[in-house]
Amino acid sequence: MSDFENPVYYDEDADVSILDNRTVAVIGYGSQGHAHAQNLDDSGVDVVVGLHEGSSSRDAARDDGLRVTTPVKAAEEADIVSILVPDTVQPAVYDDIESALEPGDTLQFAHGFNVHYNQIRPRADVDVTMVAPKSPGHLVRRNYEADEGTPGLLAVYQDATGEAHDVGLAYAKAIGCTRAGVIETTFREETETDIFGEQAVLCGGVTSLVKQGYETLVDAGYSREMAYFECLNELKLIVDLMYEGGLGEMWDSVSDTAEYGGLSRGDEVVDETVRENMEEVLEGVQDGTFAREWISENQANRPSYTQLRQAEQDHDIEDVGADLRALFAWGDDGGEEEVPADD
Ligand code: NDP
Ligand code: MG
């Protein structure tokens, strides 16, 4: 058995009855919002959804049988206000609802970015918690309905009442996270590891690795379709094995040639200079450089973001990939909603 550094909580550690006399306002009804609101509702918690007039998600929330009002009215009514709109719009939404909070209310987040980087400075007289499912919202909902759990994180940023931890844990239980396990963390640890992971490994690192591998083969005269299969398509098989049983299960499943070649050459490709680059990326996350850049990027209407996106779409691997995927039907269920959304 591993010794975990952070406490881990399960159903028996949480008491949902602390929510009995509390109303939860779920602000936003997108990926996380629809899942939290419906799971809380099914767990017997009083829920009101807050969406601006004319919001395109109002009908969806009503069709799911939930009460809908404006964010300000929802916050006035509620004791727990769960901010589940996109991170970039949260500061404006918080400005609107701040005066609707009462002392002792709970401000609840699913990601620490705005609080950690001071884009939201919560009033001192409210509790500030984070319950962050480690999964896109549709799986949080689907797992709950299937009596299964979604692993999650719990953090307390500010405990004005002395009850922040218990309320957060109850919320985590009501959305189904303690069925699977909830790891205690801090806003800082969640935010910095999340952003580092998506930049260095998950979203940034892996796409660069794929593109560099593809370009190396194509530049050496190999066909685009072979390069696509080797460097992108097969990645899923490898990742599935690692997900299921760690690196060991992957090494056990591939051929001895692949295992020896991978073990002996992997660190040559991703060498110590890559490690130094990762440390630099981490520094930019820790010292706020990345956060400042991303905030001003949004204030300026996303000029670099738009350009980077376009360049990625124009990459040759996207072109050959689209043709190949149209030609061969594979995958189990078309899979679009299986793609993990970013968080
Ligand atoms: P979404 O992008 O899915 O949220 C969309 C919802 O927010 C819609 O209901 C939309 O309404 C509403 N909204 C958009 N703009 C505004 C606005 N200006 N004012 C009021 N409401 C608005 O968000 P996510 O669920 O992806 O993210 C919510 C939080 O959860 C974030 O903090 C995120 O980091 C975190 N998180 C997300 C995960 C994920 O997988 N998606 C995983 C874990 C955490 P309308 O229809 O009117 O536009
Ligand atoms: Mg209130």
Coordinates of C-alpha atoms and ligand atoms in Angstrom, one line a residue:
M1 CA 0.0 0.0 0.0
S2 CA 1.1 3.5 -0.8
D3 CA 1.3 6.2 1.8
F4 CA -0.5 9.1 0.3
E5 CA 0.8 12.5 1.2
N6 CA -2.7 14.1 1.1
P7 CA -5.8 12.8 2.9
V8 CA -8.3 10.9 0.8
Y9 CA -12.0 10.8 1.6
Y10 CA -14.7 8.4 0.8
D11 CA -18.5 8.3 1.3
E12 CA -18.3 7.2 4.9
D13 CA -16.2 10.3 5.7
A14 CA -18.8 12.8 4.4
D15 CA -22.2 13.8 5.8
V16 CA -24.7 15.2 3.3
S17 CA -27.1 16.2 6.0
I18 CA -25.1 19.4 6.6
L19 CA -26.6 20.5 3.3
D20 CA -30.2 19.9 4.5
N21 CA -31.0 23.5 5.3
R22 CA -28.8 25.0 2.6
T23 CA -29.7 26.0 -0.9
V24 CA -27.0 25.6 -3.6
A25 CA -26.9 28.1 -6.5
V26 CA -25.2 26.6 -9.5
I27 CA -24.0 29.5 -11.7
G28 CA -23.5 28.3 -15.3
Y29 CA -25.0 25.2 -16.9
G30 CA -22.3 23.9 -19.2
S31 CA -20.0 20.9 -18.8
Q32 CA -19.6 21.0 -15.0
G33 CA -22.7 23.1 -14.2
H34 CA -25.3 20.6 -15.6
A35 CA -23.6 17.7 -13.9
H36 CA -23.2 19.3 -10.4
A37 CA -26.8 20.7 -10.5
Q38 CA -28.5 17.4 -11.5
N39 CA -26.4 15.3 -9.2
L40 CA -27.0 17.6 -6.2
D41 CA -30.7 17.6 -7.1
D42 CA -30.8 13.8 -7.3
S43 CA -29.0 13.7 -3.9
G44 CA -31.9 15.6 -2.4
V45 CA -30.2 19.0 -2.2
D46 CA -32.2 22.2 -2.9
V47 CA -30.7 23.6 -6.1
V48 CA -31.3 26.7 -8.1
V49 CA -29.5 27.4 -11.4
G50 CA -28.2 31.0 -12.1
L51 CA -28.0 32.1 -15.7
H52 CA -28.4 35.5 -17.3
E53 CA -31.6 36.3 -19.1
G54 CA -31.2 35.2 -22.7
S55 CA -28.6 32.5 -21.8
S56 CA -28.7 29.7 -24.3
S57 CA -28.5 27.1 -21.5
R58 CA -31.7 28.3 -19.7
D59 CA -33.9 25.9 -21.6
A60 CA -31.6 22.9 -21.0
A61 CA -31.7 23.5 -17.2
R62 CA -35.5 23.9 -17.2
D63 CA -35.9 20.8 -19.4
D64 CA -33.9 18.9 -16.8
G65 CA -36.5 19.9 -14.2
L66 CA -34.4 22.6 -12.4
R67 CA -35.4 26.0 -11.2
V68 CA -33.7 28.8 -13.1
T69 CA -33.2 32.4 -12.2
T70 CA -30.5 35.1 -12.7
P71 CA -27.1 34.7 -11.1
V72 CA -27.7 37.5 -8.7
K73 CA -31.1 36.2 -7.5
A74 CA -29.7 32.7 -7.2
A75 CA -26.8 33.9 -5.1
E76 CA -29.2 35.9 -2.9
E77 CA -31.3 32.9 -2.3
A78 CA -28.4 30.4 -1.8
D79 CA -26.1 29.5 1.0
I80 CA -23.6 27.8 -1.3
V81 CA -22.8 29.5 -4.6
S82 CA -21.0 27.2 -7.1
I83 CA -19.2 29.2 -9.8
L84 CA -19.3 27.0 -12.9
V85 CA -19.0 29.4 -15.8
P86 CA -15.8 29.5 -17.9
D87 CA -12.7 30.6 -15.9
T88 CA -12.2 33.7 -18.1
V89 CA -15.7 35.1 -17.2
Q90 CA -15.7 34.2 -13.5
P91 CA -14.2 37.5 -12.3
A92 CA -17.1 39.5 -14.0
V93 CA -19.7 37.0 -12.6
Y94 CA -18.2 37.3 -9.1
D95 CA -18.4 41.1 -9.3
D96 CA -22.1 40.9 -10.1
I97 CA -22.9 38.5 -7.3
E98 CA -20.5 39.6 -4.5
S99 CA -23.0 41.8 -2.8
A100 CA -25.7 39.1 -2.9
L101 CA -23.5 36.9 -0.6
E102 CA -24.3 36.8 3.1
P103 CA -21.7 36.3 5.8
G104 CA -21.2 32.6 6.3
D105 CA -22.2 31.7 2.7
T106 CA -19.9 29.3 0.8
L107 CA -18.3 30.3 -2.5
Q108 CA -17.5 27.1 -4.3
F109 CA -15.2 26.6 -7.3
A110 CA -14.2 23.7 -9.6
H111 CA -10.8 25.1 -10.4
G112 CA -8.5 27.4 -8.4
F113 CA -7.2 29.7 -11.2
N114 CA -9.1 32.9 -10.4
V115 CA -8.7 32.7 -6.6
H116 CA -5.1 31.6 -6.7
Y117 CA -4.0 34.3 -9.2
N118 CA -6.1 37.0 -7.4
Q119 CA -8.5 37.6 -10.2
I120 CA -11.2 37.0 -7.6
R121 CA -10.6 38.3 -4.1
P122 CA -13.4 36.7 -2.1
R123 CA -14.9 38.6 0.7
A124 CA -13.4 37.7 4.1
D125 CA -16.7 36.7 5.7
V126 CA -17.5 33.8 3.3
D127 CA -16.1 30.3 3.1
V128 CA -14.2 29.5 -0.1
T129 CA -14.0 25.9 -1.2
M130 CA -13.1 23.9 -4.3
V131 CA -14.6 20.6 -5.3
A132 CA -13.0 19.7 -8.6
P133 CA -14.1 16.4 -10.3
K134 CA -11.1 15.0 -12.3
S135 CA -13.3 14.5 -15.3
P136 CA -15.4 16.4 -17.8
G137 CA -19.0 17.1 -16.7
H138 CA -20.8 14.6 -18.9
L139 CA -18.9 11.8 -17.2
V140 CA -19.6 13.3 -13.7
R141 CA -23.2 13.0 -14.6
R142 CA -23.1 9.6 -16.3
N143 CA -21.1 8.0 -13.5
Y144 CA -23.5 9.3 -10.9
E145 CA -26.5 7.9 -12.8
A146 CA -24.7 4.5 -13.1
D147 CA -24.1 4.5 -9.3
E148 CA -20.4 5.0 -9.9
G149 CA -18.1 7.8 -8.7
T150 CA -15.8 10.3 -10.3
P151 CA -12.6 11.0 -8.5
G152 CA -12.3 14.6 -7.3
L153 CA -10.3 17.1 -5.3
L154 CA -11.3 19.1 -2.3
A155 CA -9.6 22.3 -1.1
V156 CA -10.5 25.0 1.4
Y157 CA -9.1 28.4 0.7
Q158 CA -10.9 30.3 3.4
D159 CA -12.8 29.1 6.4
A160 CA -14.9 31.9 7.9
T161 CA -17.4 29.6 9.6
G162 CA -15.3 26.7 10.7
E163 CA -17.6 24.5 8.6
A164 CA -16.0 25.0 5.2
H165 CA -14.3 21.6 5.1
D166 CA -17.5 19.6 6.1
V167 CA -19.6 21.6 3.6
G168 CA -17.1 21.0 0.8
L169 CA -16.9 17.3 1.6
A170 CA -20.7 17.0 1.7
Y171 CA -20.9 18.8 -1.7
A172 CA -18.3 16.3 -3.0
K173 CA -20.4 13.4 -1.8
A174 CA -23.6 14.8 -3.3
I175 CA -22.1 15.0 -6.7
G176 CA -20.8 11.5 -6.4
C177 CA -17.0 12.1 -6.0
T178 CA -16.6 10.4 -2.6
R179 CA -17.8 7.2 -4.1
A180 CA -14.6 7.1 -6.0
G181 CA -12.3 9.0 -3.6
V182 CA -11.6 12.7 -3.0
I183 CA -8.0 13.9 -2.5
E184 CA -7.5 16.9 -0.2
T185 CA -5.3 19.6 -1.8
T186 CA -4.9 23.4 -1.8
F187 CA -6.0 26.0 -4.4
R188 CA -2.3 26.5 -5.1
E189 CA -1.4 22.9 -5.6
E190 CA -4.5 22.2 -7.8
T191 CA -4.0 25.2 -10.0
E192 CA -0.3 24.9 -10.5
T193 CA -0.2 21.2 -11.1
D194 CA -3.2 21.4 -13.4
I195 CA -1.7 24.1 -15.6
F196 CA 1.7 22.6 -15.6
G197 CA 0.3 19.2 -16.6
E198 CA -1.7 20.5 -19.5
Q199 CA 1.2 22.6 -20.8
A200 CA 4.2 20.2 -20.3
V201 CA 2.6 16.7 -20.7
L202 CA -1.0 16.4 -21.6
C203 CA -2.0 19.0 -24.1
G204 CA 1.2 20.8 -25.1
G205 CA 3.9 18.2 -24.6
V206 CA 2.1 15.3 -26.2
T207 CA 1.0 17.3 -29.3
S208 CA 4.5 18.5 -29.9
L209 CA 5.9 15.0 -29.5
V210 CA 3.4 13.8 -32.0
K211 CA 4.1 16.5 -34.5
Q212 CA 7.9 16.2 -34.2
G213 CA 7.7 12.5 -34.7
Y214 CA 5.4 12.9 -37.7
E215 CA 7.6 15.6 -39.3
T216 CA 10.8 13.5 -38.7
L217 CA 9.3 10.6 -40.7
V218 CA 7.7 12.6 -43.5
D219 CA 10.9 14.7 -43.9
A220 CA 12.9 11.5 -44.3
G221 CA 10.6 10.4 -47.2
Y222 CA 8.1 8.1 -45.5
S223 CA 4.4 8.3 -46.4
R224 CA 2.2 10.7 -44.5
E225 CA -0.3 8.0 -43.7
M226 CA 2.3 5.7 -42.2
A227 CA 3.7 8.6 -40.2
Y228 CA 0.1 9.4 -39.0
F229 CA -0.6 5.9 -37.8
E230 CA 2.7 5.5 -36.1
C231 CA 2.9 8.8 -34.3
L232 CA -0.7 9.7 -33.6
N233 CA -3.2 6.9 -34.0
E234 CA -1.3 4.3 -32.0
L235 CA -0.8 6.7 -29.1
K236 CA -4.3 5.7 -27.9
L237 CA -3.4 2.1 -27.5
I238 CA -0.3 2.9 -25.5
V239 CA -2.2 5.5 -23.3
D240 CA -5.0 3.0 -22.6
L241 CA -2.5 0.4 -21.3
M242 CA -0.8 3.0 -19.1
Y243 CA -4.2 4.2 -17.8
E244 CA -5.2 0.7 -17.0
G245 CA -2.1 -0.7 -15.4
G246 CA 0.6 1.9 -15.3
L247 CA 3.8 1.9 -17.3
G248 CA 4.4 -1.7 -16.4
E249 CA 1.3 -3.0 -18.1
M250 CA 2.2 -1.1 -21.3
W251 CA 5.8 -2.5 -21.3
D252 CA 4.4 -6.0 -20.7
S253 CA 2.0 -5.7 -23.6
V254 CA 4.3 -4.4 -26.3
S255 CA 6.9 -6.6 -28.1
D256 CA 10.3 -7.1 -26.6
T257 CA 11.7 -5.1 -29.5
A258 CA 9.4 -2.2 -28.7
E259 CA 10.2 -2.5 -25.0
Y260 CA 14.0 -2.6 -25.4
G261 CA 13.9 0.2 -28.0
G262 CA 11.7 2.4 -25.9
L263 CA 13.6 1.9 -22.7
S264 CA 16.9 2.5 -24.3
R265 CA 15.9 5.4 -26.6
G266 CA 13.1 7.2 -24.8
D267 CA 15.4 9.3 -22.6
E268 CA 17.5 10.2 -25.6
V269 CA 14.5 11.8 -27.2
V270 CA 13.0 13.5 -24.2
D271 CA 16.4 14.3 -22.6
E272 CA 17.6 16.6 -19.9
T273 CA 17.1 19.7 -22.0
V274 CA 13.4 18.8 -22.2
R275 CA 13.5 18.5 -18.4
E276 CA 15.0 22.0 -18.1
N277 CA 12.3 23.3 -20.4
M278 CA 9.7 21.8 -18.2
E279 CA 11.2 23.4 -15.2
E280 CA 11.0 26.8 -17.0
V281 CA 7.4 26.2 -17.8
L282 CA 6.7 25.3 -14.2
E283 CA 8.4 28.5 -13.1
G284 CA 6.2 30.5 -15.4
V285 CA 3.2 28.9 -13.8
Q286 CA 4.4 29.4 -10.2
D287 CA 5.5 33.1 -10.6
G288 CA 2.3 34.1 -12.4
T289 CA 3.9 34.9 -15.8
F290 CA 1.6 32.5 -17.6
A291 CA -1.5 33.7 -15.7
R292 CA -0.7 37.3 -16.5
E293 CA -0.1 36.5 -20.2
W294 CA -3.4 34.5 -20.5
I295 CA -5.4 37.3 -18.7
S296 CA -4.0 40.0 -21.0
E297 CA -4.5 37.7 -24.0
N298 CA -8.2 37.6 -23.2
Q299 CA -8.4 41.3 -22.5
A300 CA -6.9 41.9 -26.0
N301 CA -9.4 39.5 -27.7
R302 CA -7.0 36.6 -28.0
P303 CA -4.6 37.6 -30.8
S304 CA -1.9 35.0 -30.2
Y305 CA -4.4 32.3 -29.2
T306 CA -6.2 32.8 -32.5
Q307 CA -3.0 32.6 -34.4
L308 CA -1.7 29.5 -32.6
R309 CA -5.0 27.7 -33.1
Q310 CA -4.9 28.5 -36.8
A311 CA -1.3 27.2 -37.2
E312 CA -2.3 24.0 -35.4
Q313 CA -5.3 23.5 -37.7
D314 CA -3.1 24.0 -40.7
H315 CA -0.6 21.4 -39.7
D316 CA -0.2 18.6 -42.3
I317 CA -1.0 15.9 -39.8
E318 CA -4.5 17.3 -39.4
D319 CA -5.1 17.1 -43.1
V320 CA -3.9 13.5 -43.6
G321 CA -5.6 12.6 -40.3
A322 CA -9.0 13.9 -41.4
D323 CA -8.8 12.0 -44.7
L324 CA -7.7 8.7 -43.0
R325 CA -10.4 8.9 -40.3
A326 CA -13.0 9.4 -43.0
L327 CA -11.8 6.5 -44.9
F328 CA -11.5 4.0 -42.1
A329 CA -14.2 3.7 -39.5
W330 CA -12.7 2.9 -36.1
G331 CA -13.3 3.7 -32.5
D332 CA -16.0 2.2 -30.4
D333 CA -18.8 4.8 -30.3
G334 CA -17.7 7.6 -32.5
G335 CA -16.2 8.8 -29.3
E336 CA -16.5 12.5 -29.6
E337 CA -17.7 13.0 -26.0
E338 CA -15.0 10.7 -24.7
V339 CA -12.4 13.4 -25.5
P340 CA -11.5 14.9 -22.1
A341 CA -12.4 18.6 -22.2
D342 CA -9.8 20.9 -20.8
D343 CA -10.3 22.1 -17.3
Ligands
NDP1 P1 -18.5 25.8 -19.6 O1 -17.7 26.5 -20.7 O2 -19.1 24.5 -20.0 O3 -19.6 26.8 -19.1 C1 -20.6 27.2 -19.9 C2 -21.7 27.8 -19.1 O4 -21.4 29.0 -18.6 C3 -23.0 28.0 -19.9 O5 -24.1 27.7 -19.1 C4 -22.9 29.4 -20.3 O6 -24.1 30.0 -20.5 C5 -22.3 30.0 -19.0 N1 -21.7 31.3 -19.3 C6 -20.7 31.6 -20.2 N2 -20.4 32.8 -20.2 C7 -21.1 33.4 -19.2 C8 -21.2 34.7 -18.7 N3 -20.5 35.7 -19.2 N4 -22.1 34.9 -17.7 C9 -22.8 33.9 -17.1 N5 -22.8 32.6 -17.6 C10 -21.9 32.4 -18.6 O7 -17.6 25.7 -18.3 P2 -17.0 24.3 -17.7 O8 -18.0 23.5 -17.1 O9 -16.0 23.7 -18.7 O10 -16.1 25.0 -16.5 C11 -16.6 25.5 -15.3 C12 -15.6 25.4 -14.2 O11 -15.3 24.0 -14.0 C13 -14.3 26.1 -14.6 O12 -13.7 26.6 -13.4 C14 -13.4 24.9 -15.1 O13 -12.0 25.2 -14.9 C15 -13.9 23.8 -14.1 N6 -13.7 22.5 -14.6 C16 -14.0 22.1 -15.8 C17 -13.8 20.8 -16.2 C18 -14.3 20.3 -17.6 O14 -14.0 19.2 -17.9 N7 -15.0 21.1 -18.4 C19 -13.2 19.8 -15.3 C20 -13.0 20.2 -14.0 C21 -13.2 21.6 -13.7 P3 -24.5 30.3 -22.0 O15 -25.1 29.1 -22.6 O16 -25.5 31.4 -21.9 O17 -23.3 30.7 -22.8
MG2 MG -26.9 34.0 0.1

